[in-house]
Amino acid sequence: EVWHGRHRTLSAELEELIRRRDREVSDLQARVDAVASTREVEALTQSSERTVLQDKVETLAKDTALSEASAQRARRRALQLEQQLAQAEAERDRLQTTADQFRQQVREADEALGEAVRGNEALREQMEVQRLDAQAAGDRDLRLCHDMYDRRMETQVQNHMDTQADLGRQVKAMEES
């Protein structure tokens, strides 16, 4: 009976081990199914993500090509603008030089005009001095002439009066004689 009890215990343990094995196999099968299902979902997700990424790569490749073309156009435009800027700066420098020359000519003309004005002013002052001197000399000469004619007139009047007096005496002397 001991063997019999032992057999039952071993049979019970065996059945328990089989049940545990079946449960673990069932759990492992469920896990395997879940992993397989997850792998399929991940494979589908990866496939769709790969398609999206490939589309993005194609779009980015096109965008890169467009950007490179745009950058090339921008570089050409930048070169054109740099050339135009260089030409504009050269023209500005030329115009600045011309303006500086004109300013110098204007300064020289202003200086010459200032000299001419100062010369004219000095000449006008000199002419005014000469006019005043000539007027003073003319006034002096006129006074001298007046004085000389006044003296001549006085002399003539005196001579006339003397002549008249002589004639009057002679007439009187003749009348008395």
XYZ file of N, CA and C in Angstrom:
531
model
N 0.771 -1.148 0.000
C 0.000 0.000 0.000
C 0.847 1.259 0.000
N 1.885 1.171 0.483
C 2.828 2.278 0.501
C 3.156 2.607 -0.949
N 3.300 1.521 -1.735
C 3.609 1.810 -3.125
C 2.393 2.330 -3.829
N 1.424 1.933 -3.404
C 0.181 2.369 -4.012
C -0.040 3.862 -3.682
N 0.178 4.230 -2.403
C 0.035 5.622 -1.965
C 1.071 6.514 -2.658
N 2.204 5.849 -2.821
C 3.250 6.609 -3.480
C 2.941 6.775 -4.934
N 2.378 5.816 -5.534
C 2.000 5.879 -6.929
C 0.944 6.965 -7.123
N -0.013 7.014 -6.211
C -1.071 8.018 -6.296
C -0.484 9.409 -6.137
N 0.433 9.544 -5.201
C 1.047 10.836 -4.972
C 1.842 11.234 -6.213
N 2.540 10.250 -6.761
C 3.318 10.552 -7.947
C 2.402 10.819 -9.132
N 1.299 10.048 -9.208
C 0.343 10.277 -10.289
C -0.269 11.661 -10.140
N -0.592 12.025 -8.897
C -1.185 13.340 -8.663
C -0.169 14.420 -9.018
N 1.090 14.186 -8.632
C 2.128 15.170 -8.959
C 2.321 15.242 -10.470
N 2.242 14.052 -11.107
C 2.396 14.013 -12.553
C 1.268 14.766 -13.223
N 0.040 14.517 -12.738
C -1.109 15.225 -13.320
C -0.970 16.721 -13.077
N -0.498 17.060 -11.856
C -0.305 18.471 -11.542
C 0.764 19.046 -12.448
N 1.841 18.322 -12.688
C 2.910 18.786 -13.564
C 2.396 18.925 -14.997
N 1.551 17.963 -15.435
C 1.004 18.018 -16.781
C 0.093 19.238 -16.911
N -0.736 19.441 -15.886
C -1.641 20.604 -15.932
C -0.817 21.893 -15.949
N 0.231 21.930 -15.084
C 1.081 23.101 -15.058
C 1.770 23.278 -16.395
N 2.254 22.151 -16.974
C 2.884 22.202 -18.282
C 1.897 22.705 -19.320
N 0.661 22.186 -19.302
C -0.358 22.611 -20.274
C -0.668 24.102 -20.101
N -0.745 24.528 -18.817
C -1.002 25.952 -18.570
C 0.166 26.789 -19.089
N 1.368 26.376 -18.792
C 2.536 27.129 -19.227
C 2.641 27.105 -20.743
N 2.352 25.919 -21.353
C 2.376 25.829 -22.813
C 1.312 26.759 -23.375
N 0.100 26.731 -22.721
C -0.989 27.595 -23.178
C -0.583 29.064 -23.018
N 0.042 29.400 -21.853
C 0.509 30.775 -21.638
C 1.572 31.136 -22.664
N 2.510 30.206 -22.872
C 3.571 30.473 -23.848
C 2.992 30.606 -25.249
N 1.990 29.743 -25.573
C 1.359 29.834 -26.890
C 0.655 31.189 -27.036
N -0.028 31.620 -25.941
C -0.705 32.922 -25.974
C 0.320 34.031 -26.161
N 1.461 33.896 -25.453
C 2.510 34.908 -25.597
C 3.076 34.887 -27.011
N 3.304 33.666 -27.530
C 3.824 33.530 -28.883
C 2.832 34.153 -29.858
N 1.519 33.848 -29.655
C 0.488 34.424 -30.536
C 0.479 35.951 -30.413
N 0.600 36.428 -29.151
C 0.601 37.875 -28.930
C 1.829 38.502 -29.586
N 2.993 37.836 -29.425
C 4.215 38.354 -30.034
C 4.091 38.316 -31.549
N 3.547 37.218 -32.072
C 3.372 37.097 -33.524
C 2.415 38.180 -34.007
N 1.317 38.372 -33.256
C 0.346 39.408 -33.623
C 0.996 40.790 -33.556
N 1.775 40.997 -32.477
C 2.470 42.278 -32.322
C 3.468 42.463 -33.450
N 4.170 41.351 -33.807
C 5.125 41.441 -34.912
C 4.426 41.791 -36.204
N 3.243 41.192 -36.446
C 2.504 41.492 -37.666
C 2.078 42.954 -37.678
N 1.549 43.411 -36.508
C 1.135 44.825 -36.407
C 2.356 45.725 -36.604
N 3.472 45.369 -35.932
C 4.679 46.173 -36.081
C 5.183 46.120 -37.510
N 5.104 44.944 -38.143
C 5.536 44.817 -39.534
C 4.667 45.699 -40.419
N 3.329 45.669 -40.176
C 2.432 46.536 -40.964
C 2.741 48.005 -40.671
N 2.953 48.311 -39.377
C 3.262 49.703 -38.992
C 4.586 50.125 -39.614
N 5.580 49.225 -39.525
C 6.877 49.543 -40.122
C 6.748 49.700 -41.622
N 5.933 48.841 -42.222
C 5.745 48.936 -43.668
C 5.102 50.268 -44.035
N 4.046 50.653 -43.273
C 3.395 51.932 -43.579
C 4.330 53.091 -43.235
N 5.080 52.970 -42.098
C 6.037 54.013 -41.745
C 7.141 54.090 -42.787
N 7.575 52.917 -43.276
C 8.609 52.886 -44.315
C 8.103 53.588 -45.561
N 6.822 53.305 -45.937
C 6.232 53.962 -47.107
C 6.178 55.472 -46.877
N 5.729 55.871 -45.662
C 5.668 57.311 -45.334
C 7.069 57.901 -45.377
N 8.057 57.183 -44.785
C 9.422 57.693 -44.780
C 9.990 57.764 -46.190
N 9.664 56.765 -47.030
C 10.125 56.808 -48.419
C 9.501 57.998 -49.135
N 8.196 58.233 -48.873
C 7.549 59.414 -49.473
C 8.227 60.695 -48.988
N 8.539 60.724 -47.674
C 9.217 61.898 -47.125
C 10.587 62.063 -47.755
N 11.309 60.930 -47.913
C 12.633 60.989 -48.520
C 12.531 61.509 -49.947
N 11.542 61.020 -50.696
C 11.357 61.497 -52.072
C 11.012 62.973 -52.071
N 10.110 63.370 -51.162
C 9.731 64.790 -51.067
C 10.938 65.630 -50.682
N 11.691 65.143 -49.693
C 12.881 65.889 -49.269
C 13.923 65.939 -50.380
N 14.045 64.857 -51.143
C 14.984 64.858 -52.268
C 14.556 65.896 -53.294
N 13.234 65.929 -53.576
C 12.732 66.940 -54.527
C 12.948 68.336 -53.955
N 12.602 68.503 -52.658
C 12.788 69.806 -52.021
C 14.255 70.212 -52.014
N 15.144 69.232 -51.781
C 16.582 69.516 -51.791
C 17.022 69.954 -53.181
N 16.525 69.254 -54.180
C 16.875 69.628 -55.557
C 16.354 71.030 -55.860
N 15.104 71.299 -55.447
C 14.540 72.639 -55.663
C 15.327 73.685 -54.876
N 15.690 73.331 -53.635
C 16.458 74.274 -52.815
C 17.825 74.537 -53.424
N 18.466 73.478 -53.940
C 19.771 73.663 -54.574
C 19.641 74.528 -55.820
N 18.574 74.289 -56.600
C 18.352 75.120 -57.793
C 18.091 76.560 -57.375
N 17.272 76.715 -56.321
C 16.982 78.065 -55.826
C 18.249 78.723 -55.282
N 19.068 77.946 -54.573
C 20.320 78.485 -54.041
C 21.246 78.890 -55.193
N 21.276 78.090 -56.250
C 22.105 78.418 -57.418
C 21.620 79.718 -58.050
N 20.269 79.830 -58.194
C 19.710 81.079 -58.741
C 20.049 82.248 -57.829
N 19.952 82.014 -56.517
C 20.264 83.073 -55.556
C 21.736 83.473 -55.654
N 22.631 82.461 -55.824
C 24.054 82.782 -55.978
C 24.297 83.612 -57.242
N 23.626 83.193 -58.347
C 23.776 83.971 -59.594
C 23.249 85.388 -59.396
N 22.098 85.501 -58.734
C 21.511 86.820 -58.488
C 22.425 87.645 -57.582
N 23.018 86.973 -56.580
C 23.940 87.671 -55.676
C 25.151 88.184 -56.445
N 25.662 87.360 -57.365
C 26.795 87.806 -58.185
C 26.402 89.002 -59.044
N 25.192 88.928 -59.635
C 24.722 90.053 -60.445
C 24.599 91.304 -59.585
N 24.026 91.146 -58.394
C 23.869 92.297 -57.505
C 25.215 92.839 -57.050
N 26.173 91.953 -56.803
C 27.511 92.409 -56.422
C 28.148 93.194 -57.559
N 27.953 92.715 -58.803
C 28.490 93.442 -59.950
C 27.815 94.805 -60.071
N 26.491 94.812 -59.902
C 25.773 96.085 -59.969
C 26.228 97.014 -58.853
N 26.433 96.440 -57.657
C 26.910 97.247 -56.535
C 28.287 97.822 -56.845
N 29.174 96.997 -57.400
C 30.520 97.475 -57.744
C 30.431 98.598 -58.775
N 29.546 98.424 -59.777
C 29.370 99.468 -60.784
C 28.807 100.729 -60.143
N 27.820 100.554 -59.256
C 27.212 101.714 -58.598
C 28.237 102.427 -57.715
N 29.078 101.649 -57.020
C 30.104 102.267 -56.186
C 31.125 103.002 -57.040
N 31.486 102.413 -58.173
C 32.428 103.090 -59.084
C 31.796 104.387 -59.605
N 30.523 104.326 -59.957
C 29.818 105.529 -60.441
C 29.729 106.571 -59.323
N 29.436 106.099 -58.092
C 29.370 107.016 -56.953
C 30.723 107.681 -56.734
N 31.806 106.884 -56.809
C 33.146 107.441 -56.635
C 33.457 108.459 -57.725
N 33.067 108.122 -58.965
C 33.299 109.054 -60.074
C 32.525 110.347 -59.852
N 31.251 110.193 -59.454
C 30.426 111.377 -59.202
C 30.957 112.177 -58.014
N 31.459 111.477 -56.996
C 32.025 112.163 -55.837
C 33.256 112.962 -56.254
N 34.092 112.355 -57.101
C 35.281 113.052 -57.598
C 34.867 114.285 -58.402
N 33.860 114.093 -59.281
C 33.363 115.222 -60.080
C 32.800 116.305 -59.174
N 32.030 115.896 -58.156
C 31.452 116.869 -57.218
C 32.560 117.602 -56.468
N 33.610 116.874 -56.060
C 34.738 117.509 -55.380
C 35.422 118.521 -56.298
N 35.579 118.149 -57.588
C 36.177 119.083 -58.546
C 35.301 120.326 -58.699
N 33.980 120.113 -58.798
C 33.064 121.253 -58.925
C 33.108 122.124 -57.671
N 33.178 121.483 -56.498
C 33.266 122.263 -55.255
C 34.546 123.098 -55.259
N 35.659 122.492 -55.716
C 36.918 123.223 -55.782
C 36.793 124.400 -56.747
N 36.166 124.148 -57.913
C 35.976 125.228 -58.879
C 35.102 126.329 -58.295
N 34.049 125.930 -57.566
C 33.168 126.921 -56.945
C 33.939 127.724 -55.899
N 34.773 127.021 -55.073
C 35.583 127.739 -54.082
C 36.515 128.736 -54.773
N 37.169 128.269 -55.851
C 38.080 129.154 -56.577
C 37.320 130.331 -57.178
N 36.128 130.034 -57.754
C 35.313 131.113 -58.336
C 34.859 132.074 -57.240
N 34.474 131.530 -56.067
C 34.070 132.385 -54.948
C 35.228 133.262 -54.494
N 36.419 132.648 -54.415
C 37.594 133.432 -54.019
C 37.883 134.528 -55.048
N 37.813 134.160 -56.346
C 38.063 135.151 -57.401
C 37.000 136.244 -57.347
N 35.739 135.836 -57.135
C 34.664 136.825 -57.038
C 34.882 137.724 -55.829
N 35.291 137.104 -54.695
C 35.576 137.902 -53.500
C 36.689 138.893 -53.757
N 37.749 138.434 -54.451
C 38.852 139.338 -54.813
C 38.354 140.469 -55.708
N 37.519 140.093 -56.695
C 36.994 141.112 -57.613
C 36.118 142.104 -56.859
N 35.295 141.609 -55.952
C 34.432 142.504 -55.170
C 35.282 143.412 -54.296
N 36.313 142.821 -53.641
C 37.199 143.656 -52.812
C 37.920 144.689 -53.683
N 38.387 144.258 -54.881
C 39.041 145.194 -55.802
C 38.079 146.286 -56.244
N 36.839 145.890 -56.577
C 35.830 146.883 -56.974
C 35.517 147.835 -55.822
N 35.444 147.286 -54.610
C 35.162 148.122 -53.440
C 36.300 149.109 -53.223
N 37.539 148.603 -53.344
C 38.691 149.497 -53.180
C 38.689 150.554 -54.273
N 38.379 150.139 -55.517
C 38.327 151.098 -56.621
C 37.213 152.110 -56.406
N 36.045 151.619 -55.913
C 34.928 152.537 -55.649
C 35.330 153.545 -54.571
N 35.999 153.046 -53.516
C 36.443 153.970 -52.458
C 37.459 154.967 -53.007
N 38.379 154.458 -53.833
C 39.389 155.344 -54.435
C 38.714 156.382 -55.331
N 37.727 155.909 -56.121
C 37.014 156.850 -57.004
C 36.217 157.865 -56.174
N 35.662 157.424 -55.054
C 34.920 158.351 -54.193
C 35.866 159.389 -53.607
N 37.073 158.952 -53.176
C 38.075 159.886 -52.654
C 38.467 160.878 -53.754
N 38.709 160.344 -54.979
C 39.082 161.235 -56.093
C 37.937 162.201 -56.418
N 36.675 161.694 -56.373
C 35.534 162.571 -56.656
C 35.444 163.676 -55.611
N 35.606 163.267 -54.320
C 35.546 164.282 -53.253
C 36.698 165.273 -53.391
N 37.915 164.757 -53.730
C 39.062 165.661 -53.937
C 38.799 166.593 -55.110
N 38.275 166.044 -56.213
C 38.001 166.862 -57.401
C 36.912 167.885 -57.091
N 35.898 167.451 -56.334
C 34.817 168.386 -55.991
C 35.362 169.497 -55.097
N 36.210 169.124 -54.115
C 36.810 170.134 -53.235
C 37.689 171.073 -54.055
N 38.482 170.496 -54.975
C 39.342 171.337 -55.827
C 38.487 172.238 -56.707
N 37.403 171.698 -57.261
C 36.514 172.505 -58.099
C 35.859 173.609 -57.285
N 35.408 173.279 -56.058
C 34.809 174.303 -55.190
C 35.827 175.377 -54.845
N 37.067 174.967 -54.547
C 38.135 175.922 -54.235
C 38.431 176.809 -55.445
N 38.548 176.162 -56.640
C 38.809 176.937 -57.855
C 37.652 177.899 -58.133
N 36.429 177.451 -57.904
C 35.258 178.308 -58.130
C 35.285 179.493 -57.182
N 35.640 179.246 -55.922
C 35.736 180.356 -54.963
C 36.825 181.329 -55.388
N 37.977 180.753 -55.816
C 39.065 181.620 -56.277
C 38.628 182.466 -57.472
N 37.937 181.804 -58.425
C 37.439 182.551 -59.591
C 36.452 183.622 -59.161
N 35.567 183.266 -58.255
C 34.585 184.234 -57.752
C 35.297 185.406 -57.113
N 36.254 185.045 -56.244
C 36.998 186.098 -55.550
C 37.736 186.976 -56.565
N 38.368 186.323 -57.569
C 39.113 187.074 -58.580
C 38.156 187.952 -59.398
N 37.026 187.435 -59.803
C 36.065 188.227 -60.567
C 35.452 189.317 -59.697
N 35.226 189.006 -58.426
C 34.695 190.040 -57.523
C 35.709 191.190 -57.397
N 37.002 190.848 -57.262
C 38.027 191.885 -57.171
C 38.129 192.664 -58.474
N 38.054 191.940 -59.594
C 38.086 192.633 -60.900
C 36.888 193.562 -61.014
N 35.740 193.041 -60.569
C 34.541 193.872 -60.657
C 34.698 195.114 -59.771
N 35.223 194.879 -58.582
C 35.431 196.011 -57.684
C 36.416 196.993 -58.312
N 37.488 196.411 -58.901
C 38.480 197.260 -59.563
C 37.829 198.001 -60.721
N 37.057 197.343 -61.525
C 36.368 197.949 -62.665
C 35.402 199.035 -62.178
N 34.680 198.679 -61.112
C 33.726 199.662 -60.564
C 34.511 200.873 -60.074
N 35.600 200.580 -59.355
C 36.411 201.686 -58.840
C 36.978 202.493 -60.005
N 37.530 201.789 -61.037
C 38.056 202.480 -62.224
C 36.953 203.284 -62.891
N 35.792 202.705 -63.002
C 34.663 203.401 -63.642
C 34.277 204.634 -62.818
N 34.273 204.424 -61.526
C 33.914 205.556 -60.673
C 35.007 206.636 -60.758
N 36.261 206.170 -60.800
C 37.355 207.142 -60.924
C 37.259 207.862 -62.265
N 36.975 207.065 -63.333
C 36.841 207.658 -64.659
C 35.669 208.632 -64.657
N 34.607 208.277 -64.051
C 33.417 209.127 -63.992
C 33.756 210.425 -63.233
N 34.481 210.202 -62.144
C 34.845 211.373 -61.334
C 35.777 212.279 -62.145
N 36.733 211.695 -62.871
C 37.641 212.479 -63.697
C 36.841 213.213 -64.770
N 35.947 212.476 -65.410
C 35.143 213.083 -66.471
C 34.272 214.192 -65.873
N 33.761 213.916 -64.718
C 32.916 214.931 -64.076
C 33.739 216.169 -63.757
N 34.967 216.041 -63.338
C 35.837 217.159 -63.046
C 36.237 217.876 -64.322
N 36.523 217.082 -65.322
C 36.892 217.701 -66.605
C 35.706 218.478 -67.149
N 34.524 217.860 -67.053
C 33.335 218.563 -67.555
C 33.152 219.817 -66.704
N 33.323 219.742 -65.485
C 33.138 220.884 -64.608
C 34.228 221.922 -64.910
N 35.418 221.420 -65.124
C 36.514 222.314 -65.444
C 36.229 222.984 -66.776
N 35.695 222.314 -67.692
C 35.383 222.901 -69.007
C 34.234 223.865 -68.844
N 33.339 223.547 -68.071
C 32.209 224.441 -67.885
C 32.682 225.713 -67.184
N 33.607 225.608 -66.357
C 34.115 226.762 -65.632
C 35.069 227.527 -66.523
N 35.559 226.996 -67.433
C 36.517 227.724 -68.223
C 35.819 228.386 -69.310
